[in-house]
PDB file of N, CA and C and ligand atoms in Angstrom:
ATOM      1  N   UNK A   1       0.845  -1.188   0.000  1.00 51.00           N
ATOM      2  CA  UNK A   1       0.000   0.000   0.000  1.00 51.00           C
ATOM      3  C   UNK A   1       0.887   1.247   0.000  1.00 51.00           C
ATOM      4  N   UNK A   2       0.318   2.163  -0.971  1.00 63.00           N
ATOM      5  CA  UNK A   2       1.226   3.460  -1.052  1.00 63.00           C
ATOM      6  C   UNK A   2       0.711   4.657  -0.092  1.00 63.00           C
ATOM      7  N   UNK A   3       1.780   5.004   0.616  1.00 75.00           N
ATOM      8  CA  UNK A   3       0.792   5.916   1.391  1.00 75.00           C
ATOM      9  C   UNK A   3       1.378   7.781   1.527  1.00 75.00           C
ATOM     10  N   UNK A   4       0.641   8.496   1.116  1.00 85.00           N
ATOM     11  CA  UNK A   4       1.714   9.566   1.050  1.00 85.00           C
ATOM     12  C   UNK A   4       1.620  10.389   2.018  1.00 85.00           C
ATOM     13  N   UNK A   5       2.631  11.377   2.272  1.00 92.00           N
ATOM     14  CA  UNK A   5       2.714  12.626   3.316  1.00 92.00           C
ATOM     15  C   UNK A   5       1.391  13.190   3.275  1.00 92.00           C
ATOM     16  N   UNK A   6       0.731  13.523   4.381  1.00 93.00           N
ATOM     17  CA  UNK A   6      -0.504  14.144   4.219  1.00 93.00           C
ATOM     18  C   UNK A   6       0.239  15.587   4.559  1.00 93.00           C
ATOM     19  N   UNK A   7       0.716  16.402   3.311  1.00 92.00           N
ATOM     20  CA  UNK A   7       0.819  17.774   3.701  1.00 92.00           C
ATOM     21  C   UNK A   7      -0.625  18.763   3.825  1.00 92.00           C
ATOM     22  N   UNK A   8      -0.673  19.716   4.564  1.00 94.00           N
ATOM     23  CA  UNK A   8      -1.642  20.187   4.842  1.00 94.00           C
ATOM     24  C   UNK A   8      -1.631  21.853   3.959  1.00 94.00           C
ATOM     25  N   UNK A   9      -0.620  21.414   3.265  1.00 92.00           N
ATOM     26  CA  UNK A   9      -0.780  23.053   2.700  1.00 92.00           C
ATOM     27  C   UNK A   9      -0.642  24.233   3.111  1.00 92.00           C
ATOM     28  N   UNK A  10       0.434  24.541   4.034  1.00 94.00           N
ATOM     29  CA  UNK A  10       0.159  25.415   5.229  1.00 94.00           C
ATOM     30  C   UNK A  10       1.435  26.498   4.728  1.00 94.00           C
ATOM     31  N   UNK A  11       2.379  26.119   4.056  1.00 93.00           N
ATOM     32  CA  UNK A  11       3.415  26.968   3.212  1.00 93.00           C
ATOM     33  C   UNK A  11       4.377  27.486   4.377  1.00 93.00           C
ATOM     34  N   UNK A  12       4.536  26.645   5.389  1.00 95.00           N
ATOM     35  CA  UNK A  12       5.417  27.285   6.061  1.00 95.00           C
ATOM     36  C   UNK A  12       6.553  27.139   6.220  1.00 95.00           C
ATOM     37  N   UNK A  13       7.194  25.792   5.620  1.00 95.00           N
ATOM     38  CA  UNK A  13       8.351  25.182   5.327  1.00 95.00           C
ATOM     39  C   UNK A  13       9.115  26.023   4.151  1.00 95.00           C
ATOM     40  N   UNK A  14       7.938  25.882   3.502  1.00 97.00           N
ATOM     41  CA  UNK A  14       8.812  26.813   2.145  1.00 97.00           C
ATOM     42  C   UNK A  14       8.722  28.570   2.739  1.00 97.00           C
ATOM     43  N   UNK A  15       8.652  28.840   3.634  1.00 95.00           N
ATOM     44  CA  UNK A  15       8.538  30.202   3.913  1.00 95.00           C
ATOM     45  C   UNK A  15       9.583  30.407   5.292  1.00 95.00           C
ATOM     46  N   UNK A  16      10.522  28.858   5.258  1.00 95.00           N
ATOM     47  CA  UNK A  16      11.328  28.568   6.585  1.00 95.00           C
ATOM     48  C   UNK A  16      12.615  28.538   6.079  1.00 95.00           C
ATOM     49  N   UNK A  17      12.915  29.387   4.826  1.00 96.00           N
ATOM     50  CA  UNK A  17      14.291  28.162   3.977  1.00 96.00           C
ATOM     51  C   UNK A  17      16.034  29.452   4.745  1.00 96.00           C
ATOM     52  N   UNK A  18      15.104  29.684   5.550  1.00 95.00           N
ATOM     53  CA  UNK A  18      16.993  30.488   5.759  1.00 95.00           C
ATOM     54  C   UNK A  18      17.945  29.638   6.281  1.00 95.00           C
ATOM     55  N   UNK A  19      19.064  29.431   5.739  1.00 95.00           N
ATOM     56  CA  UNK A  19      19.995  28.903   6.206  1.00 95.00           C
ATOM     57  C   UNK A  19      19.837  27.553   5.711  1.00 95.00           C
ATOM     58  N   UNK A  20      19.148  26.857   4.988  1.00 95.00           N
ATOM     59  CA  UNK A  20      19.108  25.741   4.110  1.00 95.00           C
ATOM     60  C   UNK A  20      20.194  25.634   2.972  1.00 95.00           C
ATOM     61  N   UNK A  21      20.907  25.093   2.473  1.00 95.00           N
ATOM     62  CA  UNK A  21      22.075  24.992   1.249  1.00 95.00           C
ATOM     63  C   UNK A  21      21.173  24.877   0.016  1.00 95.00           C
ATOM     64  N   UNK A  22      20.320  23.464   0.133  1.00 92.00           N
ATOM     65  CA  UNK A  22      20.009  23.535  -0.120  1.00 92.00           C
ATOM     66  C   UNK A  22      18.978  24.552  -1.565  1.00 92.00           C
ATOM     67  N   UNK A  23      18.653  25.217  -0.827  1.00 96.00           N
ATOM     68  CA  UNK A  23      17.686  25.970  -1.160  1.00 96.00           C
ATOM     69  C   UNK A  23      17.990  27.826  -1.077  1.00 96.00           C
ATOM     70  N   UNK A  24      19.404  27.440  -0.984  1.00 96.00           N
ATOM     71  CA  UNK A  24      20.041  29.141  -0.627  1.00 96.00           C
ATOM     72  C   UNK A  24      19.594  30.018  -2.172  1.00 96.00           C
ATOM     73  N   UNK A  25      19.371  29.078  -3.406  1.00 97.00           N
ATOM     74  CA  UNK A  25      19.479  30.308  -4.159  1.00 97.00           C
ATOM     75  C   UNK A  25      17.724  30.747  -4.806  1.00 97.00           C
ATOM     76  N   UNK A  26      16.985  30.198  -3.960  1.00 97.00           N
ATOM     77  CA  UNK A  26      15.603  30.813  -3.787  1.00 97.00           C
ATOM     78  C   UNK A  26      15.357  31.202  -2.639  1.00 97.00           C
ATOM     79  N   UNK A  27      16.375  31.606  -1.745  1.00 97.00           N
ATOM     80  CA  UNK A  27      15.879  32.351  -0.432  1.00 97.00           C
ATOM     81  C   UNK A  27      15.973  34.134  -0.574  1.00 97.00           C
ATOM     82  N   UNK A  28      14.172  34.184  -0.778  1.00 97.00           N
ATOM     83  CA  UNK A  28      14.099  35.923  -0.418  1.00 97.00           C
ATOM     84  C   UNK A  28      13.748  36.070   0.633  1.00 97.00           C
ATOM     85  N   UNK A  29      14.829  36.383   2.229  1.00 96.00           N
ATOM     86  CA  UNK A  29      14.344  36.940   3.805  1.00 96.00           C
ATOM     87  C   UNK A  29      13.633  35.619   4.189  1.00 96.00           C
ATOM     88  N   UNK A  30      14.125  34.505   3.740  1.00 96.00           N
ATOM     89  CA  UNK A  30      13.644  33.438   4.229  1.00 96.00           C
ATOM     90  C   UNK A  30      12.628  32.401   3.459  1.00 96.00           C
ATOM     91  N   UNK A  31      11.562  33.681   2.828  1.00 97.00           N
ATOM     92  CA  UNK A  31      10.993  32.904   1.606  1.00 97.00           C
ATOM     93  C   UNK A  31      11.520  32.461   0.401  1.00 97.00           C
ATOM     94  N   UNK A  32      10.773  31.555   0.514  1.00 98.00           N
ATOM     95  CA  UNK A  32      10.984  30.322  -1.177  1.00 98.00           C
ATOM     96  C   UNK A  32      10.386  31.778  -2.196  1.00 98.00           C
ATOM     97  N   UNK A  33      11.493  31.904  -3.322  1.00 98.00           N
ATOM     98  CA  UNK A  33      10.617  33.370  -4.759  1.00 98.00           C
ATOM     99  C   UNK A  33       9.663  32.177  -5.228  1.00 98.00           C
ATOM    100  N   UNK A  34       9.767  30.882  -4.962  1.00 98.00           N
ATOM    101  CA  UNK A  34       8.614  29.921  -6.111  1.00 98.00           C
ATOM    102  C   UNK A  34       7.458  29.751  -5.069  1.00 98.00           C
ATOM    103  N   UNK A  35       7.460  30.461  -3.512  1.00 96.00           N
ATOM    104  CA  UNK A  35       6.085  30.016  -3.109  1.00 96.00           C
ATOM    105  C   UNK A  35       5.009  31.220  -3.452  1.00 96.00           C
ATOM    106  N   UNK A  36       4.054  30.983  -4.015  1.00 95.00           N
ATOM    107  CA  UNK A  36       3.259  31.305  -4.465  1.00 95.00           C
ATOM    108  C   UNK A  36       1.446  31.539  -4.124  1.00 95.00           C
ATOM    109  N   UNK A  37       0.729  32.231  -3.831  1.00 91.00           N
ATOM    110  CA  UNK A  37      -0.784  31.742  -2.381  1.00 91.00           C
ATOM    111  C   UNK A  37      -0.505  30.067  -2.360  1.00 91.00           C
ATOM    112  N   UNK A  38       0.904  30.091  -1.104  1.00 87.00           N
ATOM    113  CA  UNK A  38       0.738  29.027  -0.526  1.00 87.00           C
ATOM    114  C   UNK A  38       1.144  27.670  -1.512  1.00 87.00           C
ATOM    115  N   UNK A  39       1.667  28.082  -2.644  1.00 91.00           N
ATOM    116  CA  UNK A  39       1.742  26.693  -3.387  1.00 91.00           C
ATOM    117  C   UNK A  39       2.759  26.841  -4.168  1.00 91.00           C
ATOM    118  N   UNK A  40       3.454  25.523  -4.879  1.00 95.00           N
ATOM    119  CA  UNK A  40       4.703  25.771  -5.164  1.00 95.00           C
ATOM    120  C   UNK A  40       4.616  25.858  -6.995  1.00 95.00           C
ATOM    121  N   UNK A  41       5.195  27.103  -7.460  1.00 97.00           N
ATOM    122  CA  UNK A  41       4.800  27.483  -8.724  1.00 97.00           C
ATOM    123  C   UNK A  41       5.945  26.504  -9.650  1.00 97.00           C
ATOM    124  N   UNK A  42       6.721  25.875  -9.158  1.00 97.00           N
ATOM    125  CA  UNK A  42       7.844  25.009 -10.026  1.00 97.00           C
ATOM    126  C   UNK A  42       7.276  23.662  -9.475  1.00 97.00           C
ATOM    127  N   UNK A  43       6.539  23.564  -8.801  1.00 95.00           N
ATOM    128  CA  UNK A  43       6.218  21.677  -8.052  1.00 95.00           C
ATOM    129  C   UNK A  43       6.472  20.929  -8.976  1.00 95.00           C
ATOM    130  N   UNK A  44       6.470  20.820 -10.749  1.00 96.00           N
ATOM    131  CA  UNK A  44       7.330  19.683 -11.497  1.00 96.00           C
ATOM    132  C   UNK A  44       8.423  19.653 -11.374  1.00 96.00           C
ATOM    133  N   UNK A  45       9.095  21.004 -10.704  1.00 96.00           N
ATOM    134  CA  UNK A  45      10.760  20.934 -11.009  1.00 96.00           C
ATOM    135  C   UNK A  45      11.571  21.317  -9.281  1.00 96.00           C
ATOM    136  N   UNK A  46      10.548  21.370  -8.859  1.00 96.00           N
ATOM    137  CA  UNK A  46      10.876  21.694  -7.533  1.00 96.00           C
ATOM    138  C   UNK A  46      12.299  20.851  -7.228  1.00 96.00           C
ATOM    139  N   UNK A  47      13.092  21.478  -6.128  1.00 96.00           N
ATOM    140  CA  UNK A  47      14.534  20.593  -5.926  1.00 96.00           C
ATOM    141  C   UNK A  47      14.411  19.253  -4.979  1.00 96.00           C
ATOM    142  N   UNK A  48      15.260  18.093  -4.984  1.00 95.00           N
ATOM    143  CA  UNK A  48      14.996  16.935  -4.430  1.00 95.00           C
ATOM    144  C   UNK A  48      14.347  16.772  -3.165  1.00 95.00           C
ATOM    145  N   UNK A  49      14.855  18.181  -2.158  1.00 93.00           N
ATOM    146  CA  UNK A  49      14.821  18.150  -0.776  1.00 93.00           C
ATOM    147  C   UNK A  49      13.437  18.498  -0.329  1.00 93.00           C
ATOM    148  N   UNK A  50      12.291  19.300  -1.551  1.00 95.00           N
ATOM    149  CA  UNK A  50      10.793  19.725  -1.819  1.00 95.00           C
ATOM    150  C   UNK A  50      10.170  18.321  -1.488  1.00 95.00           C
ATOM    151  N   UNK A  51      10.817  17.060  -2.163  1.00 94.00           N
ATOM    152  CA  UNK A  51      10.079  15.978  -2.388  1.00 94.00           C
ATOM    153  C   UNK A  51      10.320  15.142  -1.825  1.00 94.00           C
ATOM    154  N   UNK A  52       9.301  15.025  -0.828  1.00 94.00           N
ATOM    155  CA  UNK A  52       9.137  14.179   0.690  1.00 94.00           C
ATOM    156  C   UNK A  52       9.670  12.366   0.313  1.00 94.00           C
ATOM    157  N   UNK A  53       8.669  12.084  -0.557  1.00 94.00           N
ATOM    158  CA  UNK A  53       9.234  10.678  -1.016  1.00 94.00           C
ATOM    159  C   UNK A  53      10.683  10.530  -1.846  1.00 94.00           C
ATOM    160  N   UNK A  54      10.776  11.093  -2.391  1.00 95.00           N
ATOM    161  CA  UNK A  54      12.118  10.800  -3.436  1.00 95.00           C
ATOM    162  C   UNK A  54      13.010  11.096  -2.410  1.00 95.00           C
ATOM    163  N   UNK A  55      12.992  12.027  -1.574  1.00 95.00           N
ATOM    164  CA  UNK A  55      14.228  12.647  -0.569  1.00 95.00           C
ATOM    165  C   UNK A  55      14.336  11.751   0.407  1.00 95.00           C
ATOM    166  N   UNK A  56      13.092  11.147   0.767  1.00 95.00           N
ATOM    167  CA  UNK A  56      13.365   9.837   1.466  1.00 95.00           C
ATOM    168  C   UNK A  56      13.825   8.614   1.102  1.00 95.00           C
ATOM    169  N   UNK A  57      13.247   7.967  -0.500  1.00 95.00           N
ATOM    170  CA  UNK A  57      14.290   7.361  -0.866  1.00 95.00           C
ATOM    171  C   UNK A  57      15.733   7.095  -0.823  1.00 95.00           C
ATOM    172  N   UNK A  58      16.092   8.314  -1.234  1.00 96.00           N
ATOM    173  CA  UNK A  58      17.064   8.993  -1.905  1.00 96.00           C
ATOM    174  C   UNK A  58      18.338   9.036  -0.527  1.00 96.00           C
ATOM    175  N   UNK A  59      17.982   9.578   0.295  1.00 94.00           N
ATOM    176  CA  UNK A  59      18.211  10.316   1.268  1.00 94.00           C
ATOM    177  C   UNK A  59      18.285   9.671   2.521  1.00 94.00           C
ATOM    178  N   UNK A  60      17.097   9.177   2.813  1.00 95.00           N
ATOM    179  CA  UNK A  60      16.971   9.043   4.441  1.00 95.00           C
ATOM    180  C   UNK A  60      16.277   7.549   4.988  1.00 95.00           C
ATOM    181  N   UNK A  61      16.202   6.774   3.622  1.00 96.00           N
ATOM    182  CA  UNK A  61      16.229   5.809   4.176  1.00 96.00           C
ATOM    183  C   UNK A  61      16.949   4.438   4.608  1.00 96.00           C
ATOM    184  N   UNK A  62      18.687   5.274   4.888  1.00 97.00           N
ATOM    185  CA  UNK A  62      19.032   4.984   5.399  1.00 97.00           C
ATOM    186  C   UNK A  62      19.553   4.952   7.080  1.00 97.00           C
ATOM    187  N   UNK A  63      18.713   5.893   7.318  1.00 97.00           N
ATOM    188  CA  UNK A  63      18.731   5.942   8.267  1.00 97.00           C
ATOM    189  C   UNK A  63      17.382   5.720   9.231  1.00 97.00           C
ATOM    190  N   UNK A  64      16.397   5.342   8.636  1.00 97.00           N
ATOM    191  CA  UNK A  64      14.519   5.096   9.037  1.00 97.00           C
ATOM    192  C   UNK A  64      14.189   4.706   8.152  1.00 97.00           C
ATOM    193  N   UNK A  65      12.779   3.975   8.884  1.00 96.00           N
ATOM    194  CA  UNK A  65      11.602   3.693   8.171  1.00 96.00           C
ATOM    195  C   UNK A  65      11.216   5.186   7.369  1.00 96.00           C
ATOM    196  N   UNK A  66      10.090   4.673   6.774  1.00 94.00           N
ATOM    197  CA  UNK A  66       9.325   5.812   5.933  1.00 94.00           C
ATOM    198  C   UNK A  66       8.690   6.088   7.583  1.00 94.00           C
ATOM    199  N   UNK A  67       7.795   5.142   8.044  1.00 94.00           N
ATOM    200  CA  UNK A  67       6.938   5.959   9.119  1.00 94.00           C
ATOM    201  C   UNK A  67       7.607   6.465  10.575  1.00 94.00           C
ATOM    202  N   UNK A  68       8.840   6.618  10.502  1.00 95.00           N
ATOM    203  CA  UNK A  68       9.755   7.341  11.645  1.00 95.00           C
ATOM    204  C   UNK A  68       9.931   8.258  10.938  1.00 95.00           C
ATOM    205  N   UNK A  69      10.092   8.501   9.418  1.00 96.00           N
ATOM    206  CA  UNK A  69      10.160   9.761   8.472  1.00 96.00           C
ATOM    207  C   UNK A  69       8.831  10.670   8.700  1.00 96.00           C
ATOM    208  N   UNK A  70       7.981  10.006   8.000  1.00 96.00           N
ATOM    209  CA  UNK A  70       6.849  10.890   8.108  1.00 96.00           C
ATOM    210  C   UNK A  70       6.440  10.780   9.903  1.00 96.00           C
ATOM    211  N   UNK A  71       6.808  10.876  10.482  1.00 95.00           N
ATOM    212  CA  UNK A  71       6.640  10.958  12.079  1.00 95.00           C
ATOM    213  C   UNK A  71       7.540  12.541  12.139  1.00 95.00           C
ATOM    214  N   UNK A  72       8.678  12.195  12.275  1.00 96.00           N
ATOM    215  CA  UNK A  72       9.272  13.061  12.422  1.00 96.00           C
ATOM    216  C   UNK A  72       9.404  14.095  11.666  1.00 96.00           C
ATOM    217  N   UNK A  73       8.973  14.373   9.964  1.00 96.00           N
ATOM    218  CA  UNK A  73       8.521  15.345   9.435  1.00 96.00           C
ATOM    219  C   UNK A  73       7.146  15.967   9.536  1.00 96.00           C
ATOM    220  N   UNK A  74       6.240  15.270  10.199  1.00 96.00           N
ATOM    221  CA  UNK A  74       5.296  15.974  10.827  1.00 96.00           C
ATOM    222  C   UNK A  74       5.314  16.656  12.281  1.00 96.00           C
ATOM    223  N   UNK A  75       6.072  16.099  13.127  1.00 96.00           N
ATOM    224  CA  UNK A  75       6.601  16.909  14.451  1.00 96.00           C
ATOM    225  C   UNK A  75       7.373  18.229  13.982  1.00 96.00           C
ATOM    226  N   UNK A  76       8.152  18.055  12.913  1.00 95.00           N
ATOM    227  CA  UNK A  76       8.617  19.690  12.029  1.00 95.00           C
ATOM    228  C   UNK A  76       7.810  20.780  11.946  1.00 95.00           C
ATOM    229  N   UNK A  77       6.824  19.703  10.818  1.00 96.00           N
ATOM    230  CA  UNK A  77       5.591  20.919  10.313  1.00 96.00           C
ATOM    231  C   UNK A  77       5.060  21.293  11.381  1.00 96.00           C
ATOM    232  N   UNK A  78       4.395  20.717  12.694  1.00 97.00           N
ATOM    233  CA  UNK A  78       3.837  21.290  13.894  1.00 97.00           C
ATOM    234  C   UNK A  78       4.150  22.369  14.524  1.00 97.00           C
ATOM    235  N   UNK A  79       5.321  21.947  14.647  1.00 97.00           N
ATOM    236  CA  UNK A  79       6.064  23.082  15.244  1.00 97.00           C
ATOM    237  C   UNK A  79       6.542  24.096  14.925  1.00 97.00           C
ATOM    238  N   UNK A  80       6.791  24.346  13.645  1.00 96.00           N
ATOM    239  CA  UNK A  80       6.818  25.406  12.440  1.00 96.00           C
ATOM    240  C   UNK A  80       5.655  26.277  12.342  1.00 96.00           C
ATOM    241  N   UNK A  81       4.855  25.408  12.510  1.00 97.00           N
ATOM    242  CA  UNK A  81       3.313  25.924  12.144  1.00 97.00           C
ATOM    243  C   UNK A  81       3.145  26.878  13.894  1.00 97.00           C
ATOM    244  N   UNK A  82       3.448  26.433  14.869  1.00 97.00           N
ATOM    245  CA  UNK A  82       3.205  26.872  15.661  1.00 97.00           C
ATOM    246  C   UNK A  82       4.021  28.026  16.098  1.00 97.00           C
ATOM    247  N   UNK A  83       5.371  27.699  15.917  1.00 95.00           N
ATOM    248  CA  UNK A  83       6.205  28.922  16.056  1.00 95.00           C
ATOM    249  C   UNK A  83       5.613  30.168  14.940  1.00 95.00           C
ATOM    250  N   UNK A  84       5.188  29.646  13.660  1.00 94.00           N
ATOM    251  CA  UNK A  84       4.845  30.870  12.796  1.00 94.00           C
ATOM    252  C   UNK A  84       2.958  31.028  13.132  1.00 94.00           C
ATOM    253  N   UNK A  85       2.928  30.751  14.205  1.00 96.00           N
ATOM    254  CA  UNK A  85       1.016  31.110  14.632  1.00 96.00           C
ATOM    255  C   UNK A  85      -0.048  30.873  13.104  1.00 96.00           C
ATOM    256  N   UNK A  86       0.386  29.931  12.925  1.00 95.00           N
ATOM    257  CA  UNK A  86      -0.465  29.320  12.025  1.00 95.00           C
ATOM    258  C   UNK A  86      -1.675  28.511  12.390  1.00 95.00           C
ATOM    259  N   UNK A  87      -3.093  28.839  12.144  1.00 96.00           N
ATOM    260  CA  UNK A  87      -4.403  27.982  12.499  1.00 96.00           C
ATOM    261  C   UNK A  87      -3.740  26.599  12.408  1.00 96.00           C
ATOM    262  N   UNK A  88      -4.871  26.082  13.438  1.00 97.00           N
ATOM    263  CA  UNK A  88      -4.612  24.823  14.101  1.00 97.00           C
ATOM    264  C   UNK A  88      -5.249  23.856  12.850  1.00 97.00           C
ATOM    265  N   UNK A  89      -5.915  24.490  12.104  1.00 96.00           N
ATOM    266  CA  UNK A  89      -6.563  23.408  11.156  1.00 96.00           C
ATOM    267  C   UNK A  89      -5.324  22.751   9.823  1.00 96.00           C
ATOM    268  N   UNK A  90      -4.248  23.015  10.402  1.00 96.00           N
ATOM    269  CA  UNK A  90      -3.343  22.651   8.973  1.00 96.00           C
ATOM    270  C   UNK A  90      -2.718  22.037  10.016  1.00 96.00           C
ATOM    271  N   UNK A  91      -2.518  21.522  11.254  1.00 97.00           N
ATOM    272  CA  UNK A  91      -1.334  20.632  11.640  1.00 97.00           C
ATOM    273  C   UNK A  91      -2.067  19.422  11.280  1.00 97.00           C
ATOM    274  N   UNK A  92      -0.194  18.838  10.765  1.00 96.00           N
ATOM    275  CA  UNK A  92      -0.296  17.245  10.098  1.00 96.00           C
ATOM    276  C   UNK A  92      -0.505  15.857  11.113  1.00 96.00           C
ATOM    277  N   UNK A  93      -1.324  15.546  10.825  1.00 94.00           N
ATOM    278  CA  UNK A  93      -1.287  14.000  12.222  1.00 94.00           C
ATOM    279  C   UNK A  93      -1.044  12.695  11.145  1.00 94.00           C
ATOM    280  N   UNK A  94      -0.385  12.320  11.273  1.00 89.00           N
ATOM    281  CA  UNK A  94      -0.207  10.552  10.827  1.00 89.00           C
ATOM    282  C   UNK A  94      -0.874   9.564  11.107  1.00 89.00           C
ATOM    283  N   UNK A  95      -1.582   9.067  10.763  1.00 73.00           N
ATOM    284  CA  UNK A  95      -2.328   7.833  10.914  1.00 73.00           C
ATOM    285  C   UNK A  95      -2.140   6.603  10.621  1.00 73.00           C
ATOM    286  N   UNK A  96      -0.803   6.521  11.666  1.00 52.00           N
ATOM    287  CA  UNK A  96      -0.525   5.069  11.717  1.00 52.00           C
ATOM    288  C   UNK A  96       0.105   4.943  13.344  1.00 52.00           C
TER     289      UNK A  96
HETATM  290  S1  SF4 B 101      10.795  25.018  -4.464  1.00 85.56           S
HETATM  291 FE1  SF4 B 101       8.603  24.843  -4.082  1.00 85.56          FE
HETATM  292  S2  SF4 B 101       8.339  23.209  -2.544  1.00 85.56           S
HETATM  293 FE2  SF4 B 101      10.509  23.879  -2.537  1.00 85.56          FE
HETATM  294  S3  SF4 B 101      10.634  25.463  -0.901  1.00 85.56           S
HETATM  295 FE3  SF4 B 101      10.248  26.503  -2.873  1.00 85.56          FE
HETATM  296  S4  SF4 B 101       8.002  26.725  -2.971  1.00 85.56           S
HETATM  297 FE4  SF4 B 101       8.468  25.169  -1.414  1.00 85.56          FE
END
């Protein structure tokens, strides 16, 4: 069974990128220039580290499961969301 990140759309990750390498050469004052009302205007071309599954592939599953991944990338978004006083209706819960 395929199961994906339930992102909630909340744009706060991409509005978190200071100090990322990553992502240093779309950082305006912290914002992503490709986030857009909340959505990502390159999402076909977006960079590896955008894409929760491939970056986990790719990336991190050597070191976890997918569901210690998406665990712990939702304890991110929470807390992101909360440090940037973002409504409670976009934090991510996992259901597993
Ligand atoms: S490239 Fe897209 S998904 Fe990645 S931080 Fe920028 S807006 Fe967000």
């Amino acid at each position: 069974m395929t199961v994906a990140f339930p992102c909630t759309k909340c744009g706060a990750c991409c509005s978190a990128i200071e100090g990322i390498d990553f992502l240093a050469e779309y950082n305006v004052n912290g914002v992503c220039q490709h986030l857009v009302n909340n959505g990502c205007s390159i999402y076909e071309s977006r960079p590896l580290l955008c894409r929760i599954d491939e970056a986990f592939e790719t990336i991190f599953s050597t070191y976890m499961t997918k569901e210690e991944y998406y665990i712990s990338n939702a304890k991110a978004c929470n807390i992101l969301q909360e440090q940037k006083g973002i409504d409670k209706k976009y934090r991510v819960t996992i259901g597993c």
